mmCIF file of C-alpha atoms in Angstrom:
data_model
loop_
_atom_site.group_PDB
_atom_site.id
_atom_site.type_symbol
_atom_site.label_atom_id
_atom_site.label_comp_id
_atom_site.label_asym_id
_atom_site.label_seq_id
_atom_site.Cartn_x
_atom_site.Cartn_y
_atom_site.Cartn_z
ATOM 1 C CA PHE A 15 12.033 -62.672 -123.091
ATOM 2 C CA ASP A 16 14.962 -62.852 -125.884
ATOM 3 C CA LEU A 17 18.553 -63.068 -124.329
ATOM 4 C CA THR A 18 20.329 -63.737 -127.806
ATOM 5 C CA LYS A 19 22.735 -61.593 -129.195
ATOM 6 C CA ARG A 20 24.443 -61.199 -132.456
ATOM 7 C CA LEU A 21 27.776 -61.187 -132.699
ATOM 8 C CA ALA A 22 30.016 -60.312 -135.969
ATOM 9 C CA LEU A 23 33.460 -61.737 -136.485
ATOM 10 C CA VAL A 24 36.449 -60.534 -138.396
ATOM 11 C CA LEU A 25 38.069 -63.601 -139.783
ATOM 12 C CA GLN A 26 41.208 -64.544 -141.281
ATOM 13 C CA TYR A 27 42.006 -68.242 -142.759
ATOM 14 C CA ASP A 28 44.008 -70.245 -144.840
ATOM 15 C CA GLY A 29 41.963 -72.107 -147.021
ATOM 16 C CA SER A 30 44.432 -74.621 -148.354
ATOM 17 C CA SER A 31 43.075 -77.477 -146.491
ATOM 18 C CA TYR A 32 39.478 -76.641 -146.319
ATOM 19 C CA SER A 33 36.619 -77.005 -149.032
ATOM 20 C CA GLY A 34 35.677 -73.714 -149.294
ATOM 21 C CA TRP A 35 33.594 -71.868 -146.633
ATOM 22 C CA GLN A 36 30.222 -73.499 -146.719
ATOM 23 C CA ASN A 37 29.004 -76.362 -144.913
ATOM 24 C CA GLN A 38 29.597 -79.607 -147.223
ATOM 25 C CA LYS A 39 28.326 -83.343 -145.932
ATOM 26 C CA ASN A 40 31.893 -85.646 -145.628
ATOM 27 C CA PHE A 41 33.801 -82.387 -146.519
ATOM 28 C CA ILE A 42 36.075 -79.891 -143.969
ATOM 29 C CA THR A 43 34.969 -76.599 -144.619
ATOM 30 C CA VAL A 44 35.711 -73.327 -142.848
ATOM 31 C CA GLN A 45 32.355 -72.619 -141.559
ATOM 32 C CA GLY A 46 31.670 -76.005 -140.328
ATOM 33 C CA THR A 47 34.776 -75.547 -138.347
ATOM 34 C CA ILE A 48 33.764 -72.327 -136.810
ATOM 35 C CA GLU A 49 30.444 -73.798 -136.206
ATOM 36 C CA GLU A 50 31.836 -76.522 -134.239
ATOM 37 C CA LYS A 51 33.861 -74.571 -131.797
ATOM 38 C CA ILE A 52 30.946 -72.144 -131.049
ATOM 39 C CA ALA A 53 28.734 -75.189 -130.277
ATOM 40 C CA ALA A 54 31.317 -75.945 -127.486
ATOM 41 C CA LEU A 55 30.933 -72.508 -125.978
ATOM 42 C CA ASP A 56 27.378 -71.500 -126.131
ATOM 43 C CA PRO A 57 23.779 -73.301 -125.773
ATOM 44 C CA ILE A 58 21.795 -72.063 -128.973
ATOM 45 C CA ARG A 59 21.397 -74.973 -131.036
ATOM 46 C CA PRO A 60 21.808 -75.290 -133.965
ATOM 47 C CA VAL A 61 24.957 -72.929 -134.549
ATOM 48 C CA LYS A 62 24.837 -70.991 -137.982
ATOM 49 C CA VAL A 63 27.432 -68.538 -138.754
ATOM 50 C CA ILE A 64 26.484 -66.579 -141.744
ATOM 51 C CA ALA A 65 29.456 -65.157 -143.961
ATOM 52 C CA ALA A 66 29.402 -62.115 -145.849
ATOM 53 C CA GLY A 67 30.593 -64.044 -149.243
ATOM 54 C CA ARG A 68 31.083 -67.660 -149.664
ATOM 55 C CA THR A 69 34.799 -68.738 -150.541
ATOM 56 C CA ASP A 70 35.582 -71.541 -152.773
ATOM 57 C CA SER A 71 38.073 -74.306 -152.168
ATOM 58 C CA GLY A 72 41.521 -73.591 -151.352
ATOM 59 C CA VAL A 73 40.920 -69.770 -151.450
ATOM 60 C CA HIS A 74 42.047 -67.846 -148.441
ATOM 61 C CA ALA A 75 40.525 -64.425 -146.485
ATOM 62 C CA SER A 76 42.105 -61.769 -144.695
ATOM 63 C CA GLY A 77 39.368 -59.959 -143.557
ATOM 64 C CA GLN A 78 36.058 -62.364 -143.809
ATOM 65 C CA VAL A 79 32.939 -60.874 -141.924
ATOM 66 C CA ALA A 80 30.464 -63.005 -140.246
ATOM 67 C CA HIS A 81 27.922 -63.375 -137.834
ATOM 68 C CA PHE A 82 26.066 -65.883 -135.405
ATOM 69 C CA ASP A 83 23.266 -65.658 -132.343
ATOM 70 C CA CYS A 84 24.510 -66.348 -128.940
ATOM 71 C CA ALA A 85 22.928 -66.691 -125.778
ATOM 72 C CA GLY A 86 25.521 -67.851 -123.480
ATOM 73 C CA PRO A 87 27.249 -65.961 -120.313
ATOM 74 C CA ILE A 88 30.491 -65.364 -122.499
ATOM 75 C CA PRO A 89 31.248 -61.674 -122.412
ATOM 76 C CA ILE A 90 31.562 -60.120 -125.728
ATOM 77 C CA HIS A 91 35.040 -59.033 -125.169
ATOM 78 C CA LYS A 92 35.898 -62.718 -124.446
ATOM 79 C CA TRP A 93 34.752 -64.270 -127.736
ATOM 80 C CA THR A 94 37.887 -63.728 -129.389
ATOM 81 C CA SER A 95 40.214 -65.545 -127.236
ATOM 82 C CA ALA A 96 37.654 -68.317 -126.462
ATOM 83 C CA LEU A 97 37.636 -68.982 -130.340
ATOM 84 C CA ASN A 98 41.315 -68.739 -130.920
ATOM 85 C CA GLY A 99 42.024 -70.874 -128.311
ATOM 86 C CA ARG A 100 40.053 -73.729 -129.842
ATOM 87 C CA LEU A 101 40.096 -72.996 -133.778
ATOM 88 C CA PRO A 102 43.210 -74.478 -135.738
ATOM 89 C CA LYS A 103 45.700 -72.225 -136.673
ATOM 90 C CA SER A 104 44.810 -72.270 -140.030
ATOM 91 C CA ILE A 105 41.945 -69.616 -138.665
ATOM 92 C CA LYS A 106 41.832 -66.653 -136.718
ATOM 93 C CA VAL A 107 39.444 -64.213 -135.180
ATOM 94 C CA LEU A 108 40.662 -61.055 -135.441
ATOM 95 C CA GLU A 109 37.774 -59.115 -133.774
ATOM 96 C CA ALA A 110 34.396 -59.875 -132.173
ATOM 97 C CA VAL A 111 31.888 -57.053 -131.767
ATOM 98 C CA GLN A 112 28.263 -57.182 -130.742
ATOM 99 C CA VAL A 113 25.894 -55.816 -133.826
ATOM 100 C CA PRO A 114 22.237 -55.182 -133.807
ATOM 101 C CA ARG A 115 20.134 -58.374 -134.264
ATOM 102 C CA ASP A 116 18.731 -57.307 -137.510
ATOM 103 C CA TRP A 117 22.629 -56.709 -138.905
ATOM 104 C CA HIS A 118 23.356 -59.132 -141.707
ATOM 105 C CA ALA A 119 26.847 -60.177 -142.572
ATOM 106 C CA CYS A 120 25.891 -60.652 -146.110
ATOM 107 C CA TYR A 121 22.997 -58.467 -146.754
ATOM 108 C CA SER A 122 24.349 -55.438 -144.646
ATOM 109 C CA ALA A 123 27.661 -55.723 -146.329
ATOM 110 C CA LYS A 124 28.649 -52.689 -148.849
ATOM 111 C CA TYR A 125 31.364 -54.233 -150.760
ATOM 112 C CA ARG A 126 33.518 -57.502 -151.407
ATOM 113 C CA ARG A 127 36.864 -57.185 -152.342
ATOM 114 C CA TYR A 128 39.049 -59.952 -153.831
ATOM 115 C CA ARG A 129 42.731 -60.301 -154.672
ATOM 116 C CA TYR A 130 44.069 -62.641 -157.107
ATOM 117 C CA THR A 131 47.652 -63.268 -157.443
ATOM 118 C CA ILE A 132 49.766 -64.640 -160.501
ATOM 119 C CA PHE A 133 53.459 -65.696 -160.144
ATOM 120 C CA ASN A 134 54.592 -65.243 -163.799
ATOM 121 C CA GLY A 135 58.262 -66.395 -163.600
ATOM 122 C CA SER A 136 59.632 -69.533 -165.202
ATOM 123 C CA TYR A 137 60.017 -71.522 -162.123
ATOM 124 C CA SER A 138 57.474 -71.771 -159.407
ATOM 125 C CA ASN A 139 58.495 -70.133 -156.295
ATOM 126 C CA ILE A 140 57.845 -72.470 -153.428
ATOM 127 C CA PHE A 141 56.821 -69.548 -150.965
ATOM 128 C CA LEU A 142 54.049 -68.314 -153.129
ATOM 129 C CA GLN A 143 52.661 -71.839 -154.051
ATOM 130 C CA ASN A 144 49.698 -71.697 -151.637
ATOM 131 C CA ILE A 145 48.583 -68.107 -152.682
ATOM 132 C CA SER A 146 49.219 -68.003 -156.172
ATOM 133 C CA TRP A 147 48.487 -69.230 -159.805
ATOM 134 C CA HIS A 148 51.657 -70.023 -161.825
ATOM 135 C CA LYS A 149 51.659 -69.227 -165.178
ATOM 136 C CA TYR A 150 54.793 -69.393 -166.986
ATOM 137 C CA ARG A 151 54.990 -70.413 -170.353
ATOM 138 C CA VAL A 152 54.206 -66.474 -171.640
ATOM 139 C CA ARG A 153 54.832 -63.212 -170.494
ATOM 140 C CA LEU A 154 51.535 -61.754 -169.178
ATOM 141 C CA ASP A 155 50.815 -58.656 -171.185
ATOM 142 C CA ASP A 156 49.393 -56.684 -167.552
ATOM 143 C CA ASN A 157 48.533 -53.752 -169.618
ATOM 144 C CA SER A 158 46.239 -55.471 -171.938
ATOM 145 C CA MET A 159 44.729 -56.951 -169.225
ATOM 146 C CA ARG A 160 44.365 -53.805 -166.978
ATOM 147 C CA ASN A 161 42.385 -52.389 -170.299
ATOM 148 C CA VAL A 162 39.785 -54.987 -170.692
ATOM 149 C CA LEU A 163 39.365 -54.978 -166.956
ATOM 150 C CA ASN A 164 38.652 -51.405 -166.524
ATOM 151 C CA GLU A 165 35.522 -51.728 -168.693
ATOM 152 C CA LEU A 166 33.846 -53.563 -166.227
ATOM 153 C CA VAL A 167 33.773 -51.100 -163.615
ATOM 154 C CA GLY A 168 29.963 -49.862 -163.012
ATOM 155 C CA LEU A 169 26.465 -51.754 -163.061
ATOM 156 C CA HIS A 170 26.324 -54.797 -165.754
ATOM 157 C CA ASP A 171 25.078 -57.984 -166.699
ATOM 158 C CA PHE A 172 27.935 -60.655 -165.991
ATOM 159 C CA ALA A 173 25.809 -63.816 -167.257
ATOM 160 C CA ALA A 174 29.142 -64.778 -169.009
ATOM 161 C CA PHE A 175 30.921 -64.967 -165.766
ATOM 162 C CA GLN A 176 28.450 -67.016 -164.053
ATOM 163 C CA LYS A 177 28.632 -70.720 -163.353
ATOM 164 C CA ALA A 178 25.524 -72.999 -163.561
ATOM 165 C CA GLY A 179 23.743 -73.735 -160.021
ATOM 166 C CA SER A 180 23.621 -70.036 -158.921
ATOM 167 C CA ASN A 181 19.939 -69.323 -157.376
ATOM 168 C CA ARG A 182 20.229 -65.765 -157.847
ATOM 169 C CA ILE A 183 17.025 -64.057 -159.772
ATOM 170 C CA ASN A 184 19.707 -62.282 -162.047
ATOM 171 C CA SER A 185 23.178 -61.820 -162.826
ATOM 172 C CA LEU A 186 23.641 -57.950 -162.369
ATOM 173 C CA THR A 187 26.256 -56.987 -160.022
ATOM 174 C CA THR A 188 28.202 -53.556 -159.560
ATOM 175 C CA VAL A 189 32.010 -53.693 -160.252
ATOM 176 C CA GLN A 190 33.286 -50.608 -158.110
ATOM 177 C CA GLU A 191 37.195 -50.972 -158.193
ATOM 178 C CA VAL A 192 39.373 -52.630 -160.261
ATOM 179 C CA SER A 193 43.731 -52.707 -160.288
ATOM 180 C CA ILE A 194 46.397 -54.809 -161.950
ATOM 181 C CA CYS A 195 49.991 -54.130 -160.850
ATOM 182 C CA ARG A 196 52.912 -55.953 -161.707
ATOM 183 C CA ASP A 197 56.050 -56.233 -159.184
ATOM 184 C CA GLY A 198 58.786 -58.323 -161.137
ATOM 185 C CA ASP A 199 56.994 -61.683 -161.530
ATOM 186 C CA ILE A 200 53.824 -61.182 -159.181
ATOM 187 C CA VAL A 201 50.681 -59.914 -160.955
ATOM 188 C CA THR A 202 48.334 -58.860 -158.556
ATOM 189 C CA THR A 203 44.255 -58.077 -159.766
ATOM 190 C CA GLU A 204 42.395 -56.720 -157.041
ATOM 191 C CA ILE A 205 38.519 -56.516 -157.624
ATOM 192 C CA GLN A 206 35.755 -54.762 -155.688
ATOM 193 C CA ALA A 207 32.113 -55.153 -156.039
ATOM 194 C CA SER A 208 28.900 -55.163 -154.290
ATOM 195 C CA GLY A 209 28.710 -58.869 -154.894
ATOM 196 C CA PHE A 210 30.325 -61.352 -156.724
ATOM 197 C CA LEU A 211 28.234 -64.177 -159.037
ATOM 198 C CA TYR A 212 28.813 -67.952 -158.270
ATOM 199 C CA GLY A 213 32.192 -68.764 -159.959
ATOM 200 C CA MET A 214 32.579 -65.300 -161.389
ATOM 201 C CA LEU A 215 35.804 -64.413 -159.972
ATOM 202 C CA ARG A 216 37.682 -67.744 -161.349
ATOM 203 C CA LEU A 217 35.950 -67.323 -164.689
ATOM 204 C CA LEU A 218 37.069 -63.996 -165.206
ATOM 205 C CA MET A 219 40.551 -64.250 -164.431
ATOM 206 C CA GLY A 220 40.743 -67.363 -166.523
ATOM 207 C CA GLN A 221 39.465 -64.687 -169.442
ATOM 208 C CA LEU A 222 41.985 -61.947 -168.170
ATOM 209 C CA VAL A 223 45.082 -64.347 -168.412
ATOM 210 C CA ALA A 224 44.005 -65.390 -171.886
ATOM 211 C CA VAL A 225 44.292 -61.912 -172.849
ATOM 212 C CA GLY A 226 47.545 -61.268 -171.014
ATOM 213 C CA GLU A 227 48.930 -64.270 -173.204
ATOM 214 C CA LYS A 228 47.676 -62.783 -176.522
ATOM 215 C CA ARG A 229 45.185 -66.119 -176.937
ATOM 216 C CA LEU A 230 41.993 -63.872 -176.583
ATOM 217 C CA SER A 231 41.697 -60.348 -178.231
ATOM 218 C CA LEU A 232 40.343 -57.648 -176.349
ATOM 219 C CA GLU A 233 37.775 -57.213 -178.799
ATOM 220 C CA LYS A 234 36.552 -60.832 -178.364
ATOM 221 C CA PHE A 235 36.919 -60.370 -174.607
ATOM 222 C CA LYS A 236 34.449 -57.660 -174.578
ATOM 223 C CA ALA A 237 31.793 -59.331 -176.931
ATOM 224 C CA ARG A 238 31.980 -62.563 -174.844
ATOM 225 C CA TRP A 239 30.966 -60.878 -171.734
ATOM 226 C CA ARG A 240 28.815 -57.959 -173.065
ATOM 227 C CA GLY A 241 26.975 -60.530 -174.878
ATOM 228 C CA GLY A 242 26.626 -62.983 -172.131
ATOM 229 C CA LEU A 243 28.297 -65.379 -174.049
ATOM 230 C CA ARG A 244 28.579 -68.209 -170.915
ATOM 231 C CA SER A 245 29.128 -70.994 -173.668
ATOM 232 C CA GLU A 246 32.227 -69.496 -174.738
ATOM 233 C CA VAL A 247 33.870 -68.579 -171.303
ATOM 234 C CA ARG A 248 35.933 -71.359 -170.138
#
């Protein structure tokens, strides 16, 4: 008789001190840290926490969704406080709920949404250092960036924005929503998609910034991603 339950977690974390989400030998990761704390509370071995999407080194999350299976006596409503009492301050469980056994944080997800913040002032802002990319040499043309970003909406092949090492069978994904807004020196880009390719966001943002700095024309940007010219994307 199987007494295991599947729990879904909503997580926040500051990724500054972690080598990304996914477990890596000899590196401290968000996944490894959470699994260690769950293992101290529940008898199931090995503990495996699956996230809706893997974040890279230094990337933060405001609403990461993950799941794991448990069989111990801890009531569902106690898991949030039990984990928060053991996790470091850089990781916080916002909610823990029981879900069906066939529910999967990754495969059941309808979308993933990323926010990328650029600080475009002449001098760095110490309060934004860990949550922004400082680009100060040129005033970014956010209107040009917005124009090229809008073209990405829909189902497309984004091979130009996929790093080597991915195990996906293709590079198709659906970009659902995009936005770029400027508030003084802060330029915020948000992209929502059915899924993101390995390294997609950082490669895409590098190209968008090149457009904003007038180092890359709108026509060249379009030709690179529509033509799958990965060798031209840095």
